[in-house]
Amino acid sequence: MTSSHTLQARQLSLGYGEREIVSRLDLALPPGRITVVVGPNACGKSTLLRALARLLPPLAGSVLLDGCDIHRTPTKEVAATLGVLPQSPVAPDAIVVADLVGRGRYPHQGWFRRWTRADDEAVAAAMLATDVLDLADRSVDELSGGQRQRVWIAMALAQETDVLLLDEPTTYLDISHQLDVLDLLTDLNRARGVTLALVLHDLNLACRYADHLIAMKAGRIVAEGPPGDIVTASLVHEVFGLRSAVIPDPASGTPMVVPLGRHHVTPPA
């Protein structure tokens, strides 16, 4: 089943203090699809995701969840529909892994609703999927960066929302765990139709896993669409200022960007 929830931005302007980072941006996440946002550092990717997640109020314009202004929607109602993993989450002191993952169940707790077997099952499934079940009784403070990142992803999965936003979810992970996480999110999308939006730095992983790719530069969207339709050497140069060759990924057939520096490049015959 594909998520029927919609999340969009209309004429959205964002910034911090007097500094505007994103200006009059329009965006709609395709429901039930995986959207990946890419772009150079400080282009507004994370700022945009924070605004979509209701963590940053807009300077102008609006974010609409199911057609309603997200800042006028009750917090618990938003949290039952939309989950978020920010870039640098902070855990409470001395909290153990199982308790942190369990906090993802907060939106499902009513005034008189107690912890249930369904909550236990959701937490266990999220921890199993992210390979942190054996860390359940460990303090989050004791974990490595990669372990901690997987625990945060487990908490987001335990929330069981139909829309999930993740800002650089592969940060601190080695390449094997990066693929594990992205495969896990793809499984979640395909099995439950969850709408996903990710910020990623690795352009080739973005091309491989995205149904819908958004390329940003200087607070605006330069191009968006299926990676195979929009990723070209000229787009990579426009967005990243990088000379490259774009060839088919031998594993997936999606675009693969091969950087061309000044060295280690075979000259044309």
GROMACS .gro file of C-alpha atoms in nm:
model
  269
    1MET     CA    1   0.000   0.000   0.000
    2THR     CA    2   0.134   0.343  -0.097
    3SER     CA    3   0.112   0.632   0.149
    4SER     CA    4  -0.165   0.873   0.061
    5HIS     CA    5  -0.017   1.153   0.272
    6THR     CA    6   0.120   1.457   0.092
    7LEU     CA    7   0.400   1.691   0.196
    8GLN     CA    8   0.477   2.003  -0.002
    9ALA     CA    9   0.629   2.349   0.024
   10ARG     CA   10   0.482   2.659  -0.134
   11GLN     CA   11   0.685   2.973  -0.195
   12LEU     CA   12   0.901   2.871   0.099
   13SER     CA   13   1.169   3.109   0.223
   14LEU     CA   14   1.402   2.994   0.502
   15GLY     CA   15   1.692   3.132   0.695
   16TYR     CA   16   1.853   3.203   1.029
   17GLY     CA   17   1.830   3.553   1.170
   18GLU     CA   18   1.854   3.797   0.882
   19ARG     CA   19   2.034   3.553   0.653
   20GLU     CA   20   1.804   3.398   0.393
   21ILE     CA   21   1.919   3.056   0.271
   22VAL     CA   22   1.620   2.930   0.071
   23SER     CA   23   1.405   3.171  -0.128
   24ARG     CA   24   1.051   3.117  -0.262
   25LEU     CA   25   1.093   2.744  -0.318
   26ASP     CA   26   0.813   2.517  -0.440
   27LEU     CA   27   0.835   2.143  -0.378
   28ALA     CA   28   0.613   1.835  -0.358
   29LEU     CA   29   0.738   1.496  -0.239
   30PRO     CA   30   0.599   1.218  -0.462
   31PRO     CA   31   0.382   1.004  -0.229
   32GLY     CA   32   0.509   0.653  -0.174
   33ARG     CA   33   0.842   0.722  -0.344
   34ILE     CA   34   1.203   0.779  -0.234
   35THR     CA   35   1.320   1.136  -0.283
   36VAL     CA   36   1.688   1.222  -0.236
   37VAL     CA   37   1.815   1.580  -0.207
   38VAL     CA   38   2.172   1.649  -0.318
   39GLY     CA   39   2.385   1.958  -0.356
   40PRO     CA   40   2.706   2.123  -0.235
   41ASN     CA   41   2.767   2.218   0.126
   42ALA     CA   42   2.562   2.513   0.255
   43CYS     CA   43   2.320   2.502  -0.039
   44GLY     CA   44   2.014   2.469   0.187
   45LYS     CA   45   1.953   2.091   0.179
   46SER     CA   46   1.940   2.037   0.554
   47THR     CA   47   1.762   2.367   0.611
   48LEU     CA   48   1.491   2.256   0.368
   49LEU     CA   49   1.452   1.918   0.538
   50ARG     CA   50   1.427   2.082   0.881
   51ALA     CA   51   1.148   2.304   0.753
   52LEU     CA   52   0.962   2.009   0.600
   53ALA     CA   53   0.995   1.833   0.937
   54ARG     CA   54   0.844   2.129   1.126
   55LEU     CA   55   1.174   2.193   1.306
   56LEU     CA   56   1.230   2.534   1.145
   57PRO     CA   57   0.959   2.797   1.099
   58PRO     CA   58   0.959   2.962   0.755
   59LEU     CA   59   1.043   3.325   0.694
   60ALA     CA   60   0.769   3.321   0.431
   61GLY     CA   61   0.552   3.067   0.254
   62SER     CA   62   0.429   2.743   0.404
   63VAL     CA   63   0.480   2.370   0.446
   64LEU     CA   64   0.162   2.171   0.389
   65LEU     CA   65   0.099   1.824   0.532
   66ASP     CA   66  -0.210   1.678   0.367
   67GLY     CA   67  -0.299   2.028   0.252
   68CYS     CA   68  -0.285   2.183   0.601
   69ASP     CA   69  -0.020   2.422   0.732
   70ILE     CA   70   0.212   2.199   0.932
   71HIS     CA   71   0.270   2.471   1.193
   72ARG     CA   72  -0.104   2.489   1.263
   73THR     CA   73  -0.140   2.114   1.305
   74PRO     CA   74  -0.115   1.963   1.657
   75THR     CA   75   0.230   1.823   1.731
   76LYS     CA   76   0.111   1.471   1.810
   77GLU     CA   77  -0.095   1.459   1.492
   78VAL     CA   78   0.210   1.556   1.289
   79ALA     CA   79   0.429   1.302   1.473
   80ALA     CA   80   0.181   1.021   1.399
   81THR     CA   81   0.220   1.088   1.026
   82LEU     CA   82   0.571   1.227   0.983
   83GLY     CA   83   0.893   1.095   1.133
   84VAL     CA   84   1.228   1.269   1.120
   85LEU     CA   85   1.593   1.189   1.183
   86PRO     CA   86   1.783   1.520   1.204
   87GLN     CA   87   2.150   1.557   1.118
   88SER     CA   88   2.291   1.563   1.471
   89PRO     CA   89   2.036   1.426   1.719
   90VAL     CA   90   2.118   1.443   2.090
   91ALA     CA   91   2.022   1.161   2.326
   92PRO     CA   92   1.930   1.217   2.691
   93ASP     CA   93   2.215   1.142   2.930
   94ALA     CA   94   2.261   0.775   3.029
   95ILE     CA   95   1.962   0.651   2.826
   96VAL     CA   96   1.993   0.291   2.706
   97VAL     CA   97   1.936   0.187   2.348
   98ALA     CA   98   1.601   0.010   2.398
   99ASP     CA   99   1.457   0.313   2.580
  100LEU     CA  100   1.571   0.554   2.310
  101VAL     CA  101   1.423   0.341   2.033
  102GLY     CA  102   1.106   0.312   2.241
  103ARG     CA  103   1.064   0.688   2.232
  104GLY     CA  104   0.968   0.646   1.870
  105ARG     CA  105   0.638   0.506   1.997
  106TYR     CA  106   0.539   0.837   2.161
  107PRO     CA  107   0.290   0.940   1.889
  108HIS     CA  108   0.100   0.615   1.945
  109GLN     CA  109   0.050   0.679   2.317
  110GLY     CA  110  -0.279   0.844   2.414
  111TRP     CA  111  -0.367   0.997   2.750
  112PHE     CA  112  -0.465   0.658   2.895
  113ARG     CA  113  -0.294   0.422   2.653
  114ARG     CA  114  -0.028   0.205   2.811
  115TRP     CA  115   0.265   0.031   2.649
  116THR     CA  116   0.136  -0.269   2.454
  117ARG     CA  117   0.264  -0.579   2.282
  118ALA     CA  118   0.238  -0.390   1.952
  119ASP     CA  119   0.484  -0.133   2.089
  120ASP     CA  120   0.724  -0.409   2.194
  121GLU     CA  121   0.699  -0.568   1.850
  122ALA     CA  122   0.757  -0.237   1.669
  123VAL     CA  123   1.065  -0.159   1.878
  124ALA     CA  124   1.207  -0.511   1.839
  125ALA     CA  125   1.149  -0.510   1.463
  126ALA     CA  126   1.318  -0.171   1.425
  127MET     CA  127   1.619  -0.281   1.630
  128LEU     CA  128   1.646  -0.609   1.440
  129ALA     CA  129   1.627  -0.431   1.104
  130THR     CA  130   1.907  -0.192   1.199
  131ASP     CA  131   2.122  -0.462   1.362
  132VAL     CA  132   2.123  -0.306   1.710
  133LEU     CA  133   1.923  -0.569   1.900
  134ASP     CA  134   2.238  -0.688   2.080
  135LEU     CA  135   2.294  -0.331   2.201
  136ALA     CA  136   1.952  -0.304   2.371
  137ASP     CA  137   2.086  -0.265   2.725
  138ARG     CA  138   2.390  -0.054   2.638
  139SER     CA  139   2.405   0.316   2.718
  140VAL     CA  140   2.386   0.527   2.402
  141ASP     CA  141   2.676   0.732   2.539
  142GLU     CA  142   2.905   0.427   2.512
  143LEU     CA  143   2.839   0.356   2.145
  144SER     CA  144   3.054   0.435   1.846
  145GLY     CA  145   2.933   0.694   1.596
  146GLY     CA  146   2.815   0.425   1.356
  147GLN     CA  147   2.632   0.228   1.623
  148ARG     CA  148   2.467   0.543   1.752
  149GLN     CA  149   2.350   0.636   1.403
  150ARG     CA  150   2.187   0.296   1.357
  151VAL     CA  151   2.009   0.335   1.691
  152TRP     CA  152   1.866   0.671   1.585
  153ILE     CA  153   1.746   0.516   1.260
  154ALA     CA  154   1.582   0.240   1.463
  155MET     CA  155   1.396   0.501   1.668
  156ALA     CA  156   1.269   0.665   1.349
  157LEU     CA  157   1.155   0.327   1.213
  158ALA     CA  158   0.981   0.239   1.541
  159GLN     CA  159   0.764   0.547   1.497
  160GLU     CA  160   0.598   0.368   1.202
  161THR     CA  161   0.497   0.682   1.018
  162ASP     CA  162   0.386   0.703   0.657
  163VAL     CA  163   0.630   0.985   0.581
  164LEU     CA  164   0.992   0.972   0.696
  165LEU     CA  165   1.257   1.242   0.656
  166LEU     CA  166   1.624   1.162   0.717
  167ASP     CA  167   1.910   1.411   0.704
  168GLU     CA  168   2.231   1.230   0.606
  169PRO     CA  169   2.129   0.894   0.757
  170THR     CA  170   2.454   0.731   0.641
  171THR     CA  171   2.679   0.972   0.834
  172TYR     CA  172   2.945   0.791   1.043
  173LEU     CA  173   2.872   0.459   0.870
  174ASP     CA  174   3.123   0.255   0.673
  175ILE     CA  175   3.029   0.166   0.316
  176SER     CA  176   2.884  -0.172   0.414
  177HIS     CA  177   2.648  -0.019   0.671
  178GLN     CA  178   2.563   0.267   0.432
  179LEU     CA  179   2.431   0.012   0.186
  180ASP     CA  180   2.255  -0.178   0.466
  181VAL     CA  181   2.071   0.137   0.575
  182LEU     CA  182   1.974   0.240   0.223
  183ASP     CA  183   1.859  -0.114   0.142
  184LEU     CA  184   1.657  -0.115   0.465
  185LEU     CA  185   1.488   0.212   0.373
  186THR     CA  186   1.415   0.077   0.025
  187ASP     CA  187   1.258  -0.233   0.182
  188LEU     CA  188   1.045  -0.008   0.401
  189ASN     CA  189   0.934   0.191   0.098
  190ARG     CA  190   0.850  -0.115  -0.110
  191ALA     CA  191   0.680  -0.314   0.166
  192ARG     CA  192   0.477  -0.036   0.326
  193GLY     CA  193   0.473   0.240   0.065
  194VAL     CA  194   0.637   0.486   0.307
  195THR     CA  195   0.721   0.823   0.153
  196LEU     CA  196   1.091   0.887   0.214
  197ALA     CA  197   1.299   1.202   0.174
  198LEU     CA  198   1.674   1.182   0.237
  199VAL     CA  199   1.965   1.422   0.221
  200LEU     CA  200   2.273   1.238   0.094
  201HIS     CA  201   2.625   1.352   0.010
  202ASP     CA  202   2.718   1.057  -0.208
  203LEU     CA  203   2.582   1.142  -0.552
  204ASN     CA  204   2.620   0.788  -0.685
  205LEU     CA  205   2.428   0.634  -0.395
  206ALA     CA  206   2.166   0.906  -0.440
  207CYS     CA  207   2.128   0.812  -0.807
  208ARG     CA  208   2.107   0.443  -0.724
  209TYR     CA  209   1.842   0.467  -0.451
  210ALA     CA  210   1.630   0.769  -0.551
  211ASP     CA  211   1.307   0.744  -0.743
  212HIS     CA  212   1.302   1.123  -0.746
  213LEU     CA  213   1.621   1.330  -0.724
  214ILE     CA  214   1.634   1.697  -0.627
  215ALA     CA  215   1.956   1.887  -0.707
  216MET     CA  216   1.997   2.211  -0.513
  217LYS     CA  217   2.240   2.502  -0.535
  218ALA     CA  218   2.239   2.830  -0.344
  219GLY     CA  219   1.893   2.775  -0.196
  220ARG     CA  220   1.714   2.688  -0.518
  221ILE     CA  221   1.622   2.372  -0.704
  222VAL     CA  222   1.831   2.343  -1.019
  223ALA     CA  223   1.673   2.019  -1.144
  224GLU     CA  224   1.445   1.743  -1.021
  225GLY     CA  225   1.313   1.416  -1.156
  226PRO     CA  226   1.423   1.054  -1.201
  227PRO     CA  227   1.805   1.035  -1.182
  228GLY     CA  228   1.828   0.881  -1.528
  229ASP     CA  229   1.645   1.180  -1.675
  230ILE     CA  230   1.833   1.465  -1.509
  231VAL     CA  231   2.186   1.359  -1.408
  232THR     CA  232   2.431   1.466  -1.677
  233ALA     CA  233   2.787   1.593  -1.678
  234SER     CA  234   2.658   1.945  -1.737
  235LEU     CA  235   2.423   1.925  -1.437
  236VAL     CA  236   2.703   1.796  -1.214
  237HIS     CA  237   2.923   2.085  -1.328
  238GLU     CA  238   2.646   2.341  -1.272
  239VAL     CA  239   2.559   2.216  -0.924
  240PHE     CA  240   2.897   2.105  -0.789
  241GLY     CA  241   3.146   2.284  -1.014
  242LEU     CA  242   3.294   1.945  -1.095
  243ARG     CA  243   3.414   1.807  -1.427
  244SER     CA  244   3.291   1.451  -1.462
  245ALA     CA  245   3.187   1.170  -1.689
  246VAL     CA  246   2.844   1.017  -1.632
  247ILE     CA  247   2.822   0.649  -1.719
  248PRO     CA  248   2.579   0.367  -1.634
  249ASP     CA  249   2.634   0.216  -1.290
  250PRO     CA  250   2.739  -0.145  -1.364
  251ALA     CA  251   2.536  -0.270  -1.066
  252SER     CA  252   2.211  -0.078  -1.111
  253GLY     CA  253   2.216   0.088  -1.453
  254THR     CA  254   2.151   0.424  -1.286
  255PRO     CA  255   2.380   0.722  -1.360
  256MET     CA  256   2.726   0.697  -1.206
  257VAL     CA  257   2.934   1.012  -1.177
  258VAL     CA  258   3.307   0.966  -1.239
  259PRO     CA  259   3.497   1.277  -1.123
  260LEU     CA  260   3.765   1.412  -1.356
  261GLY     CA  261   4.047   1.581  -1.170
  262ARG     CA  262   4.378   1.699  -1.310
  263HIS     CA  263   4.556   1.372  -1.235
  264HIS     CA  264   4.491   1.002  -1.302
  265VAL     CA  265   4.279   1.074  -1.608
  266THR     CA  266   4.354   0.884  -1.927
  267PRO     CA  267   4.402   1.138  -2.208
  268PRO     CA  268   4.191   1.091  -2.523
  269ALA     CA  269   4.351   0.881  -2.796
   0.00000   0.00000   0.00000
